[in-house]
Structures are given as C-alpha cells and as structure tokens.
PDB file of C-alpha atoms in Angstrom:
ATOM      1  CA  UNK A   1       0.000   0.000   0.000  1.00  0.00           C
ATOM      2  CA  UNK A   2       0.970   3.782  -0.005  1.00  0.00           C
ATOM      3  CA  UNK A   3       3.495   4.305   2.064  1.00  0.00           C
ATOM      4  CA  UNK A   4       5.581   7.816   4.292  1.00  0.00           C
ATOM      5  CA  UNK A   5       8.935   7.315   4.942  1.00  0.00           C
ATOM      6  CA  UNK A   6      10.155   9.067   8.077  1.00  0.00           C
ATOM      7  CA  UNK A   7      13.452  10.134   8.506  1.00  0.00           C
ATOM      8  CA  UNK A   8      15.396   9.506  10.837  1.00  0.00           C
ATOM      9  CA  UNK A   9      13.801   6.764  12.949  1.00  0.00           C
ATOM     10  CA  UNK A  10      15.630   7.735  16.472  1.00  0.00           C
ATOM     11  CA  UNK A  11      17.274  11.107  16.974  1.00  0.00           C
ATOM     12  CA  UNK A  12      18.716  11.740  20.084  1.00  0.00           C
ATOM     13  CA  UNK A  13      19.558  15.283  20.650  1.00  0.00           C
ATOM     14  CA  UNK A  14      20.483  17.931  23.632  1.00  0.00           C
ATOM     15  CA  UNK A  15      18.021  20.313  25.317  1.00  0.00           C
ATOM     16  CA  UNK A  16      17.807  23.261  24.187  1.00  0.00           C
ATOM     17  CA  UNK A  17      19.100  22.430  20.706  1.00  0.00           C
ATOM     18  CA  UNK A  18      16.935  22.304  17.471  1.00  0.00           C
ATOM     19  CA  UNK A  19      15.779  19.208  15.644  1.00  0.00           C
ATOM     20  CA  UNK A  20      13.961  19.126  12.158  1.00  0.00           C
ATOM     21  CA  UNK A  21      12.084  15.782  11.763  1.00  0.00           C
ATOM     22  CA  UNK A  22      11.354  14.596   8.340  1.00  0.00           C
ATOM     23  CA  UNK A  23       8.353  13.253   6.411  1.00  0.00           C
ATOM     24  CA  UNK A  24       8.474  12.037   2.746  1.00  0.00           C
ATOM     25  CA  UNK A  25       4.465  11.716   2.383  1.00  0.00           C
ATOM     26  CA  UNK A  26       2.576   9.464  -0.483  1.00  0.00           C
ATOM     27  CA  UNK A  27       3.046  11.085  -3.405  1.00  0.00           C
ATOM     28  CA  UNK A  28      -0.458  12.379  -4.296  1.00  0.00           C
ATOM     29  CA  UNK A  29      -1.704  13.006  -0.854  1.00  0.00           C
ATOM     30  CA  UNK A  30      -2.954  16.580  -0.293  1.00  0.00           C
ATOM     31  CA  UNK A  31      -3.445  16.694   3.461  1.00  0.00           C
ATOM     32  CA  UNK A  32      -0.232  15.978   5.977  1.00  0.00           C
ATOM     33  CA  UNK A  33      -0.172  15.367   9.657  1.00  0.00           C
ATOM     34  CA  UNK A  34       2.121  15.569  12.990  1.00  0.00           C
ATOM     35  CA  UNK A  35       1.253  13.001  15.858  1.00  0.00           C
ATOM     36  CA  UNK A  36       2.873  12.739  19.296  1.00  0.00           C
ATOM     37  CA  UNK A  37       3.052   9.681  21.200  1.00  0.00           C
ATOM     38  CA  UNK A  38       4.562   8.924  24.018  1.00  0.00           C
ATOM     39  CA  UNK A  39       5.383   5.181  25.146  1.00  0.00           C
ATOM     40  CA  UNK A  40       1.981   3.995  26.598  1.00  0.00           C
ATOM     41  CA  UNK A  41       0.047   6.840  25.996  1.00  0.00           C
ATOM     42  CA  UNK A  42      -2.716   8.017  23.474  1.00  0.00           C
ATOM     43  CA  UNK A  43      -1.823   9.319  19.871  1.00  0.00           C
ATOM     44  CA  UNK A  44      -2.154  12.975  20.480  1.00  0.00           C
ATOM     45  CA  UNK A  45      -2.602  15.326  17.129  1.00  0.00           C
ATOM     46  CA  UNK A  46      -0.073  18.283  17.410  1.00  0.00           C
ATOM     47  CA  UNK A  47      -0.672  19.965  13.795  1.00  0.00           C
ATOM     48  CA  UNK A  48      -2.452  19.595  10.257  1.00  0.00           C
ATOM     49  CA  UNK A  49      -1.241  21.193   6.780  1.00  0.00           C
ATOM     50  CA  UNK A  50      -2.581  21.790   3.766  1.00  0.00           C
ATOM     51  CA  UNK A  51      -1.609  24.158   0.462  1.00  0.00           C
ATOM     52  CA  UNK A  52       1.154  25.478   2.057  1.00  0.00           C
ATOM     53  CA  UNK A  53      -0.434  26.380   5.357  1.00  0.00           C
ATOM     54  CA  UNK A  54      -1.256  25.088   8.850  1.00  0.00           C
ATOM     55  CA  UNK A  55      -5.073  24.132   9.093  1.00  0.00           C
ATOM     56  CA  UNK A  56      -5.534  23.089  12.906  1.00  0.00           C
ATOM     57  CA  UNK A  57      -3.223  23.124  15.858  1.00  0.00           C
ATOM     58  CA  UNK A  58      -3.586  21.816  19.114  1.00  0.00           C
ATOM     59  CA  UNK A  59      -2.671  23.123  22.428  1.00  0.00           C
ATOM     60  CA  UNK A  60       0.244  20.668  22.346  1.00  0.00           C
ATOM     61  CA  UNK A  61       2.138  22.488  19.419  1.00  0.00           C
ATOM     62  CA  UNK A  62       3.777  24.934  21.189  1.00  0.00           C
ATOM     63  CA  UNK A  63       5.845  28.353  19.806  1.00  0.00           C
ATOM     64  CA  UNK A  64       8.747  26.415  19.702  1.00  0.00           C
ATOM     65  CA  UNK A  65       7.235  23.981  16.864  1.00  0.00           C
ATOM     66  CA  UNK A  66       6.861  24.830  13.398  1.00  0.00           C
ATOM     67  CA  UNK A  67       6.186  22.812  10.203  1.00  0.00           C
ATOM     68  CA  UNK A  68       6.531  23.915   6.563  1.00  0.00           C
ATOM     69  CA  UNK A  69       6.972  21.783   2.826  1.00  0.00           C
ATOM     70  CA  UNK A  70       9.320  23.934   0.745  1.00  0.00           C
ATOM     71  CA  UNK A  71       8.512  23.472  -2.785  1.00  0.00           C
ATOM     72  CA  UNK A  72       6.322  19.210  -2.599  1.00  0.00           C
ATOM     73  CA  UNK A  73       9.561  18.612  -0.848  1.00  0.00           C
ATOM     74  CA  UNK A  74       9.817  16.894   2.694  1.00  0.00           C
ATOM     75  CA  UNK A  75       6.984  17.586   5.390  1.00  0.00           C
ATOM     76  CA  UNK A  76       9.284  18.722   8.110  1.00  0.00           C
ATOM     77  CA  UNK A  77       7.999  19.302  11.877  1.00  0.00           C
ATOM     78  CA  UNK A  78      10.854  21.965  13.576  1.00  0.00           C
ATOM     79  CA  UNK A  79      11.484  22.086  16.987  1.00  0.00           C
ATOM     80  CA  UNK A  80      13.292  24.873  18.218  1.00  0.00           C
ATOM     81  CA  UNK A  81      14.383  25.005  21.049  1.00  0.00           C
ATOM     82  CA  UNK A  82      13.600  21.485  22.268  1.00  0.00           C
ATOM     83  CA  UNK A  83      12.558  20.495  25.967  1.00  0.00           C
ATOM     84  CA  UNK A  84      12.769  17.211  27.766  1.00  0.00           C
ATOM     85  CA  UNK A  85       9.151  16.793  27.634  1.00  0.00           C
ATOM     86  CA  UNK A  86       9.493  17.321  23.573  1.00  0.00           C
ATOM     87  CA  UNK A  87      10.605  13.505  23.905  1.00  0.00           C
ATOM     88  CA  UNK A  88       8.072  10.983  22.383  1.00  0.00           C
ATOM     89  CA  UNK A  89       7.744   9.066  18.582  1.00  0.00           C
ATOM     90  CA  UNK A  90       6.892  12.281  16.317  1.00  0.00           C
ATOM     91  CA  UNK A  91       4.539   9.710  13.411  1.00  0.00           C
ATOM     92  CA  UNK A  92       3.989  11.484  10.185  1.00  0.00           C
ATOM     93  CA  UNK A  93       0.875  11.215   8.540  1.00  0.00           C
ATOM     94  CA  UNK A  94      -1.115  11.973   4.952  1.00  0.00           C
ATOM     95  CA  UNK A  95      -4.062  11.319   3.190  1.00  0.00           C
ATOM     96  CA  UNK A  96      -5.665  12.639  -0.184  1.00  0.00           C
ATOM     97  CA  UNK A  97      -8.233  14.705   1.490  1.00  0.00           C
ATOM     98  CA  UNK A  98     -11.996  14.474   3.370  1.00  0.00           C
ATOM     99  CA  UNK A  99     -13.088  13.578   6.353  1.00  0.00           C
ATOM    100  CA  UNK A 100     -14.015   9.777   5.466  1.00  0.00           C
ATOM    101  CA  UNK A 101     -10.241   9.203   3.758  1.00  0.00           C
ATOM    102  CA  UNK A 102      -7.851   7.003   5.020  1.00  0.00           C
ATOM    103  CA  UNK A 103      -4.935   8.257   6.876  1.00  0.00           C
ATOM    104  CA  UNK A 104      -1.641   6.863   6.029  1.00  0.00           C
ATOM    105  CA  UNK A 105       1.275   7.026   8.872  1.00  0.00           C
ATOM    106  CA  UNK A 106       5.338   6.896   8.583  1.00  0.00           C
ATOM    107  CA  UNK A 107       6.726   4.611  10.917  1.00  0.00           C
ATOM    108  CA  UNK A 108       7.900   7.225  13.283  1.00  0.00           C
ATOM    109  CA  UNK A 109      10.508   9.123  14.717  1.00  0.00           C
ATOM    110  CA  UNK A 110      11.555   8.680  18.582  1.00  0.00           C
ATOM    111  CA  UNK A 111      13.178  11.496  19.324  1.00  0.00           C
ATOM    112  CA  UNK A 112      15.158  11.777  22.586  1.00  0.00           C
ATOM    113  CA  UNK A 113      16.130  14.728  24.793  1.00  0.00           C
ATOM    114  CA  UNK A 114      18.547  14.593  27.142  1.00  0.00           C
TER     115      UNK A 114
ATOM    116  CA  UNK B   1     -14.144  18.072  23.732  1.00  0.00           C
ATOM    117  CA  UNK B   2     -14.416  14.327  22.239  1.00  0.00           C
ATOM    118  CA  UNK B   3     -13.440  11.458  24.530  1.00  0.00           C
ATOM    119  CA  UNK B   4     -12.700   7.950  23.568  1.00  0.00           C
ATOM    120  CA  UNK B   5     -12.283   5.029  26.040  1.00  0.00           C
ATOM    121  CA  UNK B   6     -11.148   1.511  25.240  1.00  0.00           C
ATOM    122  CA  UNK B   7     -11.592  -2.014  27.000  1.00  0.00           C
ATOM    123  CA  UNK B   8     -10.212  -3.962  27.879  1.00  0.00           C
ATOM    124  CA  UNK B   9      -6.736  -2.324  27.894  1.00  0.00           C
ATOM    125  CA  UNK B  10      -4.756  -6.140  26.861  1.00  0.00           C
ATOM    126  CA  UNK B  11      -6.661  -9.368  25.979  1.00  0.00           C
ATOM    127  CA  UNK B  12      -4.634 -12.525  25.869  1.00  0.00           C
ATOM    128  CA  UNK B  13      -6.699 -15.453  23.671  1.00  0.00           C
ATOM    129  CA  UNK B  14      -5.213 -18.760  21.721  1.00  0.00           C
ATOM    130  CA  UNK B  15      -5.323 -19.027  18.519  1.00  0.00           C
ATOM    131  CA  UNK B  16      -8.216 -19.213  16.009  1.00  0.00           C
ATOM    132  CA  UNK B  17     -10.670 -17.559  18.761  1.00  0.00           C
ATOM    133  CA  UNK B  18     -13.141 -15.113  18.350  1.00  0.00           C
ATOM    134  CA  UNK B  19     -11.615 -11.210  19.358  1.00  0.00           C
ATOM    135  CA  UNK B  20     -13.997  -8.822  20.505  1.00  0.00           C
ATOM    136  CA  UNK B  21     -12.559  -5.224  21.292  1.00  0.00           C
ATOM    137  CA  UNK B  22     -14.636  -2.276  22.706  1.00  0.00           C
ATOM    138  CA  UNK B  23     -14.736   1.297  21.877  1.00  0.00           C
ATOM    139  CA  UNK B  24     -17.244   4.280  23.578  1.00  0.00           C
ATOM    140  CA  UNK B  25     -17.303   8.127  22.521  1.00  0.00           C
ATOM    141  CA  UNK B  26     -18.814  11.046  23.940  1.00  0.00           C
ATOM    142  CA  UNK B  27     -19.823  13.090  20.891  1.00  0.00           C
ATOM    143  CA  UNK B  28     -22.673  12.150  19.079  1.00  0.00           C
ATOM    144  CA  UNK B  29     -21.900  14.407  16.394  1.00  0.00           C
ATOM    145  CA  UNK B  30     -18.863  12.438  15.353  1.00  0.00           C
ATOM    146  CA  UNK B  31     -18.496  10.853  11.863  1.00  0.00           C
ATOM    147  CA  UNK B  32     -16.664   8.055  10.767  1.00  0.00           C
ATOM    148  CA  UNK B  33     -15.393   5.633  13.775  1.00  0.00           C
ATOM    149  CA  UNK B  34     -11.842   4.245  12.462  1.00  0.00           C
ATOM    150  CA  UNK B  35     -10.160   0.657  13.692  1.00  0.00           C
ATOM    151  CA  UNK B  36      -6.497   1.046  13.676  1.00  0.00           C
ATOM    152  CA  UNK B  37      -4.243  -1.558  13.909  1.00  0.00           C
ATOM    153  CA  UNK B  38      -0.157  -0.668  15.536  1.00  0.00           C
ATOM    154  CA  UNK B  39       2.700  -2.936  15.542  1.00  0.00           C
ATOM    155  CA  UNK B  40       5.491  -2.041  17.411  1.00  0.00           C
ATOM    156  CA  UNK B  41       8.015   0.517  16.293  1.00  0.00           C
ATOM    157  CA  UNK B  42       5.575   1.022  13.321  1.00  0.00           C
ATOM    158  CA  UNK B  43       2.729   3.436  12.690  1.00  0.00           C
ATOM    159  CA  UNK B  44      -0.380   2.918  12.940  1.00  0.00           C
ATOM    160  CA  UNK B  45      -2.473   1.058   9.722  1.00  0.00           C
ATOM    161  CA  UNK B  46      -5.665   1.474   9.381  1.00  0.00           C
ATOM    162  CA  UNK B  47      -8.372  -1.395   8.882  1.00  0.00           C
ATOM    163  CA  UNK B  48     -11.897  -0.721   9.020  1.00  0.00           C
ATOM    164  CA  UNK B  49     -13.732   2.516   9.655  1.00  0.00           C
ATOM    165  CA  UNK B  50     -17.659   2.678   9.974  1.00  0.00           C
ATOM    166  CA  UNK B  51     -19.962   6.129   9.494  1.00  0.00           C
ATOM    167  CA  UNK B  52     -23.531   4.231   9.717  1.00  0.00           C
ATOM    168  CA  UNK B  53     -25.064   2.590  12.219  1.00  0.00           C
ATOM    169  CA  UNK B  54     -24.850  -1.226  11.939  1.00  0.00           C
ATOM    170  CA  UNK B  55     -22.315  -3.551  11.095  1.00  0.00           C
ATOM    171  CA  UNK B  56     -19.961  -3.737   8.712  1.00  0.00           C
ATOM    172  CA  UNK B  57     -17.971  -6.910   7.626  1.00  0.00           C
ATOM    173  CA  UNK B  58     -14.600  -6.808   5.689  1.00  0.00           C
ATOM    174  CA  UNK B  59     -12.571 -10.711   5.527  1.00  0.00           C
ATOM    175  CA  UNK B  60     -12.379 -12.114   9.147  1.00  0.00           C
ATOM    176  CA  UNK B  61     -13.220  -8.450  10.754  1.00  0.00           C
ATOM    177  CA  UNK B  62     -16.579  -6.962  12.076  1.00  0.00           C
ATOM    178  CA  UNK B  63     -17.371  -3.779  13.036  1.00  0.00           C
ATOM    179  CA  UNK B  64     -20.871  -2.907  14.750  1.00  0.00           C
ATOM    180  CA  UNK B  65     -21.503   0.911  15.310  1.00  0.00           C
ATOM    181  CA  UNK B  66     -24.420   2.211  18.098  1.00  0.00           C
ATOM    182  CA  UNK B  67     -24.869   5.614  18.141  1.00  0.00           C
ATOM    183  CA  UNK B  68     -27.547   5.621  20.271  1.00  0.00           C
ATOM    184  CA  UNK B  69     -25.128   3.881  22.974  1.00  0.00           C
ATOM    185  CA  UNK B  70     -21.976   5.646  21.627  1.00  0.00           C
ATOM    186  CA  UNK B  71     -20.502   2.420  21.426  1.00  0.00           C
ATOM    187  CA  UNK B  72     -18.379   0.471  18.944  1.00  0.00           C
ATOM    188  CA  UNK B  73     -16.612  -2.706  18.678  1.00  0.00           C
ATOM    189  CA  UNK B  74     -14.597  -5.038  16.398  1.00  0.00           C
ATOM    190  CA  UNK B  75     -14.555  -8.627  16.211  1.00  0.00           C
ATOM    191  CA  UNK B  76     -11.707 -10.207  14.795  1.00  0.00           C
ATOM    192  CA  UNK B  77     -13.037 -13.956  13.799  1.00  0.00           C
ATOM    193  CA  UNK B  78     -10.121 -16.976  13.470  1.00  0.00           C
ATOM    194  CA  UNK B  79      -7.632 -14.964  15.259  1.00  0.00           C
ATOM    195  CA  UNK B  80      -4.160 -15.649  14.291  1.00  0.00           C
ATOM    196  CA  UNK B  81      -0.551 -14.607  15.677  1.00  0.00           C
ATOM    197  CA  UNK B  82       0.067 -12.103  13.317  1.00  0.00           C
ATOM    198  CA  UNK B  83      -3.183  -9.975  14.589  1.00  0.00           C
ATOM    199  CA  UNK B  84      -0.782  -9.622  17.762  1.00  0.00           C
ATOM    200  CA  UNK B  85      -0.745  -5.503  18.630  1.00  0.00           C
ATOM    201  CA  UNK B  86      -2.468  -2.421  19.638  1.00  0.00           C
ATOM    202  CA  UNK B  87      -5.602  -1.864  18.298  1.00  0.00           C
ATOM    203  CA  UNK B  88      -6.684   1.733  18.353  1.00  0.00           C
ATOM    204  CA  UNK B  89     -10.027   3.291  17.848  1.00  0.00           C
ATOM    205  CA  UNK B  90     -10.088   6.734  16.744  1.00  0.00           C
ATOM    206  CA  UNK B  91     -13.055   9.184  16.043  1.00  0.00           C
ATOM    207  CA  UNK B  92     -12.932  11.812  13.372  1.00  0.00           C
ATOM    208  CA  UNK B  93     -15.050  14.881  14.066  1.00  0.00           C
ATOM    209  CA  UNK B  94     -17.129  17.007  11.466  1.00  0.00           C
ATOM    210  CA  UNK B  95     -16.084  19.914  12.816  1.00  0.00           C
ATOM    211  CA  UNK B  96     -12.415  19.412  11.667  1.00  0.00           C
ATOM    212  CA  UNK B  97      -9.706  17.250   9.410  1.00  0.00           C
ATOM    213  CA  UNK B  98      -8.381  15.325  13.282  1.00  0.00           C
ATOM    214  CA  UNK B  99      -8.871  12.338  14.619  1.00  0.00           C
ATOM    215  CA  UNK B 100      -9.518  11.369  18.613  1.00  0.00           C
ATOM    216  CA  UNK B 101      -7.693   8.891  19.541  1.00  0.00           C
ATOM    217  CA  UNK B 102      -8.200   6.204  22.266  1.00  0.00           C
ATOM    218  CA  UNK B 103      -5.561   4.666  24.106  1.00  0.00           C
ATOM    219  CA  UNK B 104      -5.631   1.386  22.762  1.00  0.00           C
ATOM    220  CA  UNK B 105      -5.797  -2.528  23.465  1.00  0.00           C
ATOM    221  CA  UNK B 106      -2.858  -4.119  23.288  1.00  0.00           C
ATOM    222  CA  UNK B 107      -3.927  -8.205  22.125  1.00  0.00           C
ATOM    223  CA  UNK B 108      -1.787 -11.129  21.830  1.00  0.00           C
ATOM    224  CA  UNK B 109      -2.590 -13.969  20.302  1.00  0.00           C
ATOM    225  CA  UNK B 110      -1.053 -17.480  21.600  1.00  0.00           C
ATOM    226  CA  UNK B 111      -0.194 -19.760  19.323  1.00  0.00           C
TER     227      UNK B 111
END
C-alpha cells in the first residue's frame, strides 16, 4: 500500500538544541499530519497542513514547533528550542483529502532529549 | 471536547478464537469511527472505519456501530498470531480534518 517514509527513525539530541524531523508523504496526498506519542500513551494530534499552510493546531504544538513543505519537498515538523518533555515518537501522517479518507502514517521518529 | 475510552486495555486469547474489542465516545456528532491496527516501532495502519449505524464486515473483521449507545466494537473472527498488537479506535469529528484517539488494546494472540 501507499506508504511515508520518516526520517530519521531515532534522533537523540540535547536540550535546548533544534531538531527538524522529516516526512516524505505518499506522493499524491494533499493533506499531511504531525502526531505525538509517548510510550503507553494516546496518539495525540499536534498539527495539520494543507496548500502550504497550517489548518488546525492543538494546544500541544507549542511556539517552539513549526512545520513547513518547501517546494512538494519533505513535510518537516521543527522544533526549536527542544525540551525534555518534547521527547516521544513524532509519526507522520497523509491522506488525499476528506473527512471519510484514510490516513496513512510513517513509521515514526523517537526522538530523545537529554 | 471528544473522549474515547477503550476495554479492555490487553486481551490474551489462543489461537483461532473469536476477538472482541470495545470502543465508547462522547460526541454524538462524530463521523466516521476508524479501527487502527499498531505494531510495534511502526505506525499505525488502518483497517476498518464505519460512518452508519450497523455492522460492517470486511474478511475475518466486524465492526458494529451504536450511536444511540456511543458504542463500537470489532470482532476479529479466526484470530491468528500475526493480529498480535495495539488496536486503536479513533473518532474523526465534522467539525475538523483530526482524529480522537483512544488509548488502545494491546492483544496477543497465543499460538
């Protein structure tokens, strides 16, 4: 089936210090997505995108996130600077668009701050 | 805001028997009630989603929707090993692209 690569699959990283997190979504899919997840816990949505632009944020996407697609490239979730409680599996997610589509998610990426 | 709740939270069965997994919602106003299936280290994939009240049946899996009781559940028939992980129910809202997420049953399947 379609598949979204994320890249990398662990990062483990200083607080304090940036991370970008990358998403290579299926290639005709309109809408993209950030989840957070931390071990044992619920999938929480942090942000949607579409055309360019963020649709819907949640209280969980703080200041210090930010997500853009330069030019159909990578979806890329920014996290600047990061905090310990930024650690979790960051899963990528697109579909083609609607509320009844399917929505298609990377593997993830844990990211780790120490 | 939307709640989901899931039971049981783990469900331990043999092999070839009959899986029944629960899902309730607070929002009556939701639309389409999704079944997604998580392996670990892997994302989740989804497998059956429902919008109408009833049943619907896709190869060995059942879903049965109540909105009355805001209440769903899956029934995996013929269980096998391989159906070992999280199942998650999630609820997508009309009133925007996200989806509500429950926390998930984690089922193992014994040979």
């Amino acid at each position: 089936g379609p598949k979204v690569l994320q890249i990398p699959s662990h990062q483990i990283i200083d607080m304090g210090q940036m991370v970008t997190l990358n998403c290579d979504p299926v290639s005709n899919h309109l809408y993209f997505y950030w989840y957070k997840q931390i071990l044992g816990q619920q999938m929480e949505f942090l942000v949607n995108f579409y055309n360019g632009k963020v649709m819907e944020k949640s209280k969980l996407f703080k200041d210090q996130f930010s997500v853009e697609r330069p030019d159909g490239s990578y979806f890329t979730l920014k996290i600047q600077p990061t905090a310990l409680e930024d650690s979790a599996v960051y899963f990528c997610a697109s579909h083609t668009g609607g509320f009844a589509e399917t929505l298609y998610f990377g593997s993830g990426t844990r990211l780790t701050v120490l | 805001q939307e709640k989901v709740q899931q039971s049981p939270e783990s469900l331990i069965v043999p092999e070839g028997a009959m899986v029944s997994l629960n899902c309730s919602f607070s929002d009556s106003a939701s639309q389409s009630i999704w079944w997604y299936q998580q392996h670990p280290g892997k994302g989740p994939k989804a497998l059956i989603s429902i919008f109408s009240n009833g049943n619907k049946k896709e190869g060995r899996l059942t879903v049965y929707l109540n909105r009355a009781s805001l209440h769903v559940s899956l029934h995996i028939k013929d269980s096998q090993p391989s159906d070992s992980a999280v199942y998650l129910c999630a609820v997508s809202m009309a009133s925007n692209y996200q989806l509500i997420w429950g926390s998930g049953t984690k089922l193992i399947i014994k040979p």
